[in-house]
Coordinates of C-alpha atoms and ligand atoms in Angstrom, one line a residue:
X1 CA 0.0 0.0 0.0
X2 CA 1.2 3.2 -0.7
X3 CA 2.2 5.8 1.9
X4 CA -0.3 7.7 3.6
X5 CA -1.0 11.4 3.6
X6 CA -0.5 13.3 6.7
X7 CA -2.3 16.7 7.1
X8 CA -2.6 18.8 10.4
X9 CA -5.9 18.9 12.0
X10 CA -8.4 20.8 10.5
X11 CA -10.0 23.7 12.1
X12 CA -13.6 24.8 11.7
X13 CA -13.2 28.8 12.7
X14 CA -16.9 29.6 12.0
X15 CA -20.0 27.2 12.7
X16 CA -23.4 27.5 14.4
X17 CA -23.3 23.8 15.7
X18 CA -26.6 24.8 18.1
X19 CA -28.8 25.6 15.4
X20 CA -28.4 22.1 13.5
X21 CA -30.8 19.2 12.6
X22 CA -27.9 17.4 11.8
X23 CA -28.5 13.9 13.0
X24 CA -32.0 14.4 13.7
X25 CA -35.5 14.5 11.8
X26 CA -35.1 16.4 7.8
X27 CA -36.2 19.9 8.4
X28 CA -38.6 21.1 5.8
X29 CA -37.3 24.7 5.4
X30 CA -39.0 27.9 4.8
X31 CA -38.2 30.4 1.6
X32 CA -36.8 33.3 3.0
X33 CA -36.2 36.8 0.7
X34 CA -34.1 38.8 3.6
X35 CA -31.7 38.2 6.1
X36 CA -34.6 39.5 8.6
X37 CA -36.5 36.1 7.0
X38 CA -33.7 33.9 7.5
X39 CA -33.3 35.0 11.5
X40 CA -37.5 34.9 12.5
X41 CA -37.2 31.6 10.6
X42 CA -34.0 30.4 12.7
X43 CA -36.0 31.4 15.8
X44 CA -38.9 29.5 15.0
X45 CA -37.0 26.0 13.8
X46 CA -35.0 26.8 17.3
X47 CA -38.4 26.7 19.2
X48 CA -39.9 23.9 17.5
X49 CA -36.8 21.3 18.1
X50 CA -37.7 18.7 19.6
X51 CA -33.7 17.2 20.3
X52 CA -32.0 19.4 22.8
X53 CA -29.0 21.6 21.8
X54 CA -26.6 18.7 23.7
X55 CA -28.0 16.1 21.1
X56 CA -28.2 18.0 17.9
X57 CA -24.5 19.7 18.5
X58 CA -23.0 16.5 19.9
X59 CA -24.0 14.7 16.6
X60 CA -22.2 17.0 14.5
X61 CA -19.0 17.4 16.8
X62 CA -18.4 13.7 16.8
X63 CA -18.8 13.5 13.3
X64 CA -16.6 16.5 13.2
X65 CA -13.8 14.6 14.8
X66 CA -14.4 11.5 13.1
X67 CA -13.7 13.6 10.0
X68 CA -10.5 15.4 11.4
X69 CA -11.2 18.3 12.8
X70 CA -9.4 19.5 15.9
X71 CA -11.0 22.4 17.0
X72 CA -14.1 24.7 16.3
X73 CA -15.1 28.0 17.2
X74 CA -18.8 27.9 17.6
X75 CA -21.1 30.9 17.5
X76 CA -23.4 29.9 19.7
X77 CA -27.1 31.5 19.9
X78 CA -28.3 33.4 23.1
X79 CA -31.4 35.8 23.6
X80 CA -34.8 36.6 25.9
X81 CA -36.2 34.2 23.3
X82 CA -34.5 31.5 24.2
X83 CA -32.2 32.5 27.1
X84 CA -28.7 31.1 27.5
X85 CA -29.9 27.7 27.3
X86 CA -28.2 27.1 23.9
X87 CA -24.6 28.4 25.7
X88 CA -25.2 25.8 28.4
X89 CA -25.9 23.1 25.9
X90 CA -23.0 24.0 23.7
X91 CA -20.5 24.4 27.4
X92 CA -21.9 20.6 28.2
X93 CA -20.4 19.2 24.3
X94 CA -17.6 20.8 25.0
X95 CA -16.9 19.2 28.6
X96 CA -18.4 16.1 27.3
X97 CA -15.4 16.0 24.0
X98 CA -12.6 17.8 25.6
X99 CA -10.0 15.2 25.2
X100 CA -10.8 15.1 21.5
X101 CA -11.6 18.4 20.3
X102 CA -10.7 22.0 20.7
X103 CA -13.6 23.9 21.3
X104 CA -14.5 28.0 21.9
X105 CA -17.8 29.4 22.6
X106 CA -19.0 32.7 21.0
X107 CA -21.9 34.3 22.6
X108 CA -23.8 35.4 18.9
X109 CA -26.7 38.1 19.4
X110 CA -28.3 36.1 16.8
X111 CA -32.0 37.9 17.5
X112 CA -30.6 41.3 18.3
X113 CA -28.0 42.8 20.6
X114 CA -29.7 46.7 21.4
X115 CA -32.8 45.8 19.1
X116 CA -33.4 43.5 21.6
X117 CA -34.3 44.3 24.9
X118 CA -32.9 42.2 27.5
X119 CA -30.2 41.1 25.1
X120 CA -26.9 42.9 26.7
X121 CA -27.8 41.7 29.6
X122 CA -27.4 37.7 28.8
X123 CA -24.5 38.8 26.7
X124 CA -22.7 39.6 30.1
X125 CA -24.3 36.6 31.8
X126 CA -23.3 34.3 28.8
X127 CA -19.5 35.3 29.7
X128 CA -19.4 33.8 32.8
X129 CA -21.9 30.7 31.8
X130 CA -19.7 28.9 28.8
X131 CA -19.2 31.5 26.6
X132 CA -15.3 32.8 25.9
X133 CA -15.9 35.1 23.7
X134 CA -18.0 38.0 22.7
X135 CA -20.1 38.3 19.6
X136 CA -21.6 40.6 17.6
X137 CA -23.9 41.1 14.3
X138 CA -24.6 43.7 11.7
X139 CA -23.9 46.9 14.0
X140 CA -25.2 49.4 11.6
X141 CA -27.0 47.2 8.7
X142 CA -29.3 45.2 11.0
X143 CA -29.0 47.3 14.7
X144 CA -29.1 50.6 13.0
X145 CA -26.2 51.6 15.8
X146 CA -22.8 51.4 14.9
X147 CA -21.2 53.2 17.7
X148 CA -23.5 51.3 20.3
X149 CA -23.5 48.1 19.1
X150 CA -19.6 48.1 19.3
X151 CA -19.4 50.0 22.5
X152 CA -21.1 46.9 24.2
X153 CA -19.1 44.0 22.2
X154 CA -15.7 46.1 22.7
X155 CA -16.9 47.3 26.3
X156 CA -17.2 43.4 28.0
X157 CA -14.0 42.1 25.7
X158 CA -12.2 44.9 27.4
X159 CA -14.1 44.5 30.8
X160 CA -13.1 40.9 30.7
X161 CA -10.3 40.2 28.7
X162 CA -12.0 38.8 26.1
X163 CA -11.4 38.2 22.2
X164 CA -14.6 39.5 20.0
X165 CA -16.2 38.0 16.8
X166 CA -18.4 39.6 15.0
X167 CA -20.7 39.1 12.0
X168 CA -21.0 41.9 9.0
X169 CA -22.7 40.4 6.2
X170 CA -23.5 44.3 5.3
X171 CA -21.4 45.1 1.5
X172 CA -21.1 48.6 0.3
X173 CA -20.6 51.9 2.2
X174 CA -22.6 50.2 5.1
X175 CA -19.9 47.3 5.4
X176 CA -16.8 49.2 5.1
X177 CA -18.1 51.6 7.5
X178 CA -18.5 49.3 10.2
X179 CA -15.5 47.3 9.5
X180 CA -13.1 49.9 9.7
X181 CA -14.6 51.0 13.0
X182 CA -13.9 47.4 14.2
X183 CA -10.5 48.0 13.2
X184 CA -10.3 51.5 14.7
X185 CA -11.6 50.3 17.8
X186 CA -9.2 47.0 18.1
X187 CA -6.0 49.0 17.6
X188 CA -7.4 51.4 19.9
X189 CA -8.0 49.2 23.0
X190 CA -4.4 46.9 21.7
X191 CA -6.4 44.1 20.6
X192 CA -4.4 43.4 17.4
X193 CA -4.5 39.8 16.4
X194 CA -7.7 39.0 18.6
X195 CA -10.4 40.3 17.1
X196 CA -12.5 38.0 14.0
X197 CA -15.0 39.5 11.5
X198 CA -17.1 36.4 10.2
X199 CA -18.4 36.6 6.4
X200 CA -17.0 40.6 5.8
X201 CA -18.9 40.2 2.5
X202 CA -18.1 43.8 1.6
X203 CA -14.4 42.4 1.4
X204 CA -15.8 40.9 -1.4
X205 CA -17.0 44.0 -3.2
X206 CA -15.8 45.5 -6.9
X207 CA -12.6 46.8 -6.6
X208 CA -12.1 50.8 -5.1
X209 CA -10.2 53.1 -2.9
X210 CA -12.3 52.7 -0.1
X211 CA -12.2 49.1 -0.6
X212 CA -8.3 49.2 -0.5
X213 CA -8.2 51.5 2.3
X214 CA -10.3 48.9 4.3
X215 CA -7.9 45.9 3.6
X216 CA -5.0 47.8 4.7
X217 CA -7.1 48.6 8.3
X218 CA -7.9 45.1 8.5
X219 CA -4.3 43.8 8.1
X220 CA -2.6 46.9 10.4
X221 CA -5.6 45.6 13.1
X222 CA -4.7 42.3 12.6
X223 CA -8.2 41.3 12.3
X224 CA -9.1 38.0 11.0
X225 CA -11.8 37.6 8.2
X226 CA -13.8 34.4 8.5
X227 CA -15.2 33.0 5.1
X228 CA -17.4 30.0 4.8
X229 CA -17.3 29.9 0.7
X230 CA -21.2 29.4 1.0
X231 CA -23.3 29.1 -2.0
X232 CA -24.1 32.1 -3.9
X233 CA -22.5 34.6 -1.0
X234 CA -19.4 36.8 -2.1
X235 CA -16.1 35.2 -1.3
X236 CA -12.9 37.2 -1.2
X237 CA -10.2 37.2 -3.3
X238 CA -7.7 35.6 -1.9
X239 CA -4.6 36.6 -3.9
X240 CA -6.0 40.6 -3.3
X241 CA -6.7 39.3 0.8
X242 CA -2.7 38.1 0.6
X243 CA -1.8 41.2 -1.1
X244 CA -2.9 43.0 1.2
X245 CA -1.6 41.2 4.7
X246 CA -5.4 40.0 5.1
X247 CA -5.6 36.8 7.1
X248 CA -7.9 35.0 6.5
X249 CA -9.4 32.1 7.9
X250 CA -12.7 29.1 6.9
X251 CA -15.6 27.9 8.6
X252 CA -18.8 25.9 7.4
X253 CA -21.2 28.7 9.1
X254 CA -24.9 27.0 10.1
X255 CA -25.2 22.9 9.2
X256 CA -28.4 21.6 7.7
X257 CA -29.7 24.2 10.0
X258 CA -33.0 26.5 9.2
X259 CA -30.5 28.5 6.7
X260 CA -29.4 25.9 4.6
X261 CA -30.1 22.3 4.0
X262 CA -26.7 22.2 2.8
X263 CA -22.8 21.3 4.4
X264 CA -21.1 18.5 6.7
X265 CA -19.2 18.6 9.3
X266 CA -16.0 18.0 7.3
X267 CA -13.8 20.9 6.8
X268 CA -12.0 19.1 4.0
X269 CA -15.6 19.0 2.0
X270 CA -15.3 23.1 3.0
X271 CA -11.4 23.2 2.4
X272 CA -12.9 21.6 -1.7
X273 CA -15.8 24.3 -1.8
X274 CA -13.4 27.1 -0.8
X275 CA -11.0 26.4 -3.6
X276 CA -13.9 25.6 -6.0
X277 CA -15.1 29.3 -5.6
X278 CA -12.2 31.3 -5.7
X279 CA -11.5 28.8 -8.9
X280 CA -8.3 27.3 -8.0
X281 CA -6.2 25.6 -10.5
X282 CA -2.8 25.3 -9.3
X283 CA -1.4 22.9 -6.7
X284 CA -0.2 25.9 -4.9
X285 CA -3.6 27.9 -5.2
X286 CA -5.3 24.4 -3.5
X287 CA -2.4 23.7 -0.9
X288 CA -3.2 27.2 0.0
X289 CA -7.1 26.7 0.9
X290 CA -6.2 23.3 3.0
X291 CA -3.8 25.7 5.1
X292 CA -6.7 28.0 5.7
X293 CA -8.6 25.2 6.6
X294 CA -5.8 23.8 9.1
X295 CA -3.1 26.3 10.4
X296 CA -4.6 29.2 9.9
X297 CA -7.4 28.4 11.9
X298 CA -5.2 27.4 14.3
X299 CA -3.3 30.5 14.3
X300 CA -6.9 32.5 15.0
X301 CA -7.7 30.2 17.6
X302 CA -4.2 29.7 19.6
X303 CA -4.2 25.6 18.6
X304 CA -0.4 24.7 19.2
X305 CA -0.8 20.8 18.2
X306 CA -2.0 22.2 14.8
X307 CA 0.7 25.0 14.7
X308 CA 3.0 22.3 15.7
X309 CA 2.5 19.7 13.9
X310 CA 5.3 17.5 12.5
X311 CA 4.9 14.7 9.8
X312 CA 7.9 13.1 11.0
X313 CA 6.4 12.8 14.6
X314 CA 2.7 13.1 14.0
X315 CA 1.0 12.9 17.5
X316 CA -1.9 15.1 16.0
X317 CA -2.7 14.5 12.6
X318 CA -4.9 13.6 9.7
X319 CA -4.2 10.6 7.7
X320 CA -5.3 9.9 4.0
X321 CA -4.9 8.3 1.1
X322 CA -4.1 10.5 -1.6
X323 CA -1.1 11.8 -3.2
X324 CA -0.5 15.0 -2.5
X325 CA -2.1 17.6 -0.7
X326 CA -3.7 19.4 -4.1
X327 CA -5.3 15.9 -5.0
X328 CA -6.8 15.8 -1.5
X329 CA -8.4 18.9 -1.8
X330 CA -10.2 17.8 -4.7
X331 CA -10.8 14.3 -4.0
X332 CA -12.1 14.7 -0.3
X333 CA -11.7 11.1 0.9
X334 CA -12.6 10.0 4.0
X335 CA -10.3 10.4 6.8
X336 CA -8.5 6.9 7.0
X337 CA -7.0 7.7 11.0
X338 CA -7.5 10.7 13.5
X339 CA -4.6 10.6 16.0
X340 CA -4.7 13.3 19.0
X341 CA -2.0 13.5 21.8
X342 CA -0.4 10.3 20.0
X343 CA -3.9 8.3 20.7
X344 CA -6.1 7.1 17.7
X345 CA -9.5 8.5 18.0
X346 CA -11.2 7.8 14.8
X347 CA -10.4 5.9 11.7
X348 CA -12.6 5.5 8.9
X349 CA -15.0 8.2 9.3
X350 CA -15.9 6.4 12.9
X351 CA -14.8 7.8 16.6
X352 CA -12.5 4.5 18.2
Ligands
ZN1 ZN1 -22.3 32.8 11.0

């Protein structure tokens, strides 16, 4: 048999594991025309589940690991709707897999942060009930508050020494705006190089000075910029985000959830889609998505066995059978052995 391939972990850096029917009963989803569609239909899939948060997320995290990937950083759903019940659900998985996966808890103001009252509130509670870090969405585009919005989300990271990551899905004037006020406000406070912006979708925009100047506050901010190559949604360029000093890292964003009907758990399937959107041909252009999909994730996320991994001493690793790394990419196979700490704990798509 021919020598295996052996890859670092892979790191999902943007997923909404509580909102999943992964595992459970096919959810018969609802058109939706507006992001404000997508969210009250969320909220009302969330209320009608009948499998708690533990079961739903624990499905997908085991199949997760069973697939290779090391560590996660789950935006995880809180609100007066449905109180912190999802954080606690989300803090039990990750007790309950700690020896086999990496995971970090964003507290997402899915429904509203200061459009919805009672919302702040929880965030702060959230903090010290599972959550690690502090999320945010749309400050301007959906909370019609920039300068609020981010006063809370910066105020408790700084009040508790906490890393922030926040959703803009707004493009245009709208989406640089708030961007670069996230930048301004994480050089401000020293928070370079801790600070994530999931989707950035205006990163994605035609090209312009304003566009340009945003890049170049994004990389001196060190912010991160979390993409999840997701159907028709704008991806970045990633030659332009390289030009510029943009990191940037990849997540699956919801699971067969009441957004989509669509992903896995694997990030090697998302590692494929990435590279199929930003239409990579060379073996250098798909080697380059599988490290966004591994160590860069890692990088975000402060994962040494990723950062350290060594294919001569592989105590964390992936194994495959492909030849290269650029055939993996496109041929997706099944993970053939997990190893963590020098234990196995999956082979064959299956937890040991
Ligand atoms: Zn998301």
């Amino acid at each position: 048999m021919s020598q295996p391939l052996i890859v670092p972990g892979f790191v999902n850096a943007h997923v909404h594991p509580d909102k999943t029917s992964f595992g459970s009963a096919w959810l018969h989803r609802k058109p939706a025309h507006s992001l404000k569609d997508l969210i009250s239909n969320d909220l009302e899939t969330q209320l009608g589940y009948t499998d708690s948060v533990e079961t739903r997320m624990g499905t997908l995290v085991s199949n997760a690991i069973a697939s290779g990937v090391t560590a996660m950083r789950a935006h995880v759903d809180f609100g007066p709707q449905i109180g912190l019940k999802n954080i606690h659900g989300a803090a039990a998985v990750k007790d309950k897999y700690k020896d086999l996966i990496d995971l970090q808890i964003v507290a997402f103001p899915q429904f509203g942060l200061l459009s919805n009252p009672g919302a702040v509130d929880l965030l702060e509670a959230a903090l010290s009930e599972g959550a690690e870090l502090v999320g945010g969405i749309d400050p301007e585009g959906l909370e019609h508050d920039l300068h609020g919005h981010l006063d809370v989300v910066f105020g408790l990271a700084e009040k508790y020494g906490r890393r922030a990551d926040i959703h803009v899905h707004d493009t245009g004037e709208v989406g640089y705006r708030e961007i670069q006020e996230i930048a301004r406000r994480t050089q401000a406070l020293g928070m370079n190089g801790q600070v994530t912006i999931g989707h950035a979708f205006a990163l994605a925009d035609a090209p312009s000075a304003e566009l340009e100047r945003t890049l170049d506050a994004v990389a001196e901010a060190g912010i991160w910029i979390a993409t999840c190559a997701l159907g028709a949604d704008p991806v970045p360029d990633l030659e332009l985000m390289a030009k510029h000093g943009v990191n940037i890292v990849l997540g699956t964003d919801g699971v067969r959830d009441a957004w989509s009907p669509f992903g896995t758990a694997s990030m090697m399937d998302r590692a494929h889609l990435l590279a199929y959107r930003t239409n990579a041909i060379t073996d250098e252009q798909l080697e380059n998505c599988l490290d966004i999909a591994t160590v860069q994730g890692a990088r975000m996320m402060g994962i040494d066995r990723v950062l350290n991994f060594d294919p001569a001493d592989p105590r964390d690793a992936v194994y495959f059978e492909a030849q290269n790394r650029a055939q993996l990419v496109v041929d997706r196979p099944v993970a053939s052995k997990v190893v963590r700490g020098g234990v196995q704990i999956a082979a064959d798509g299956r937890l040991s």
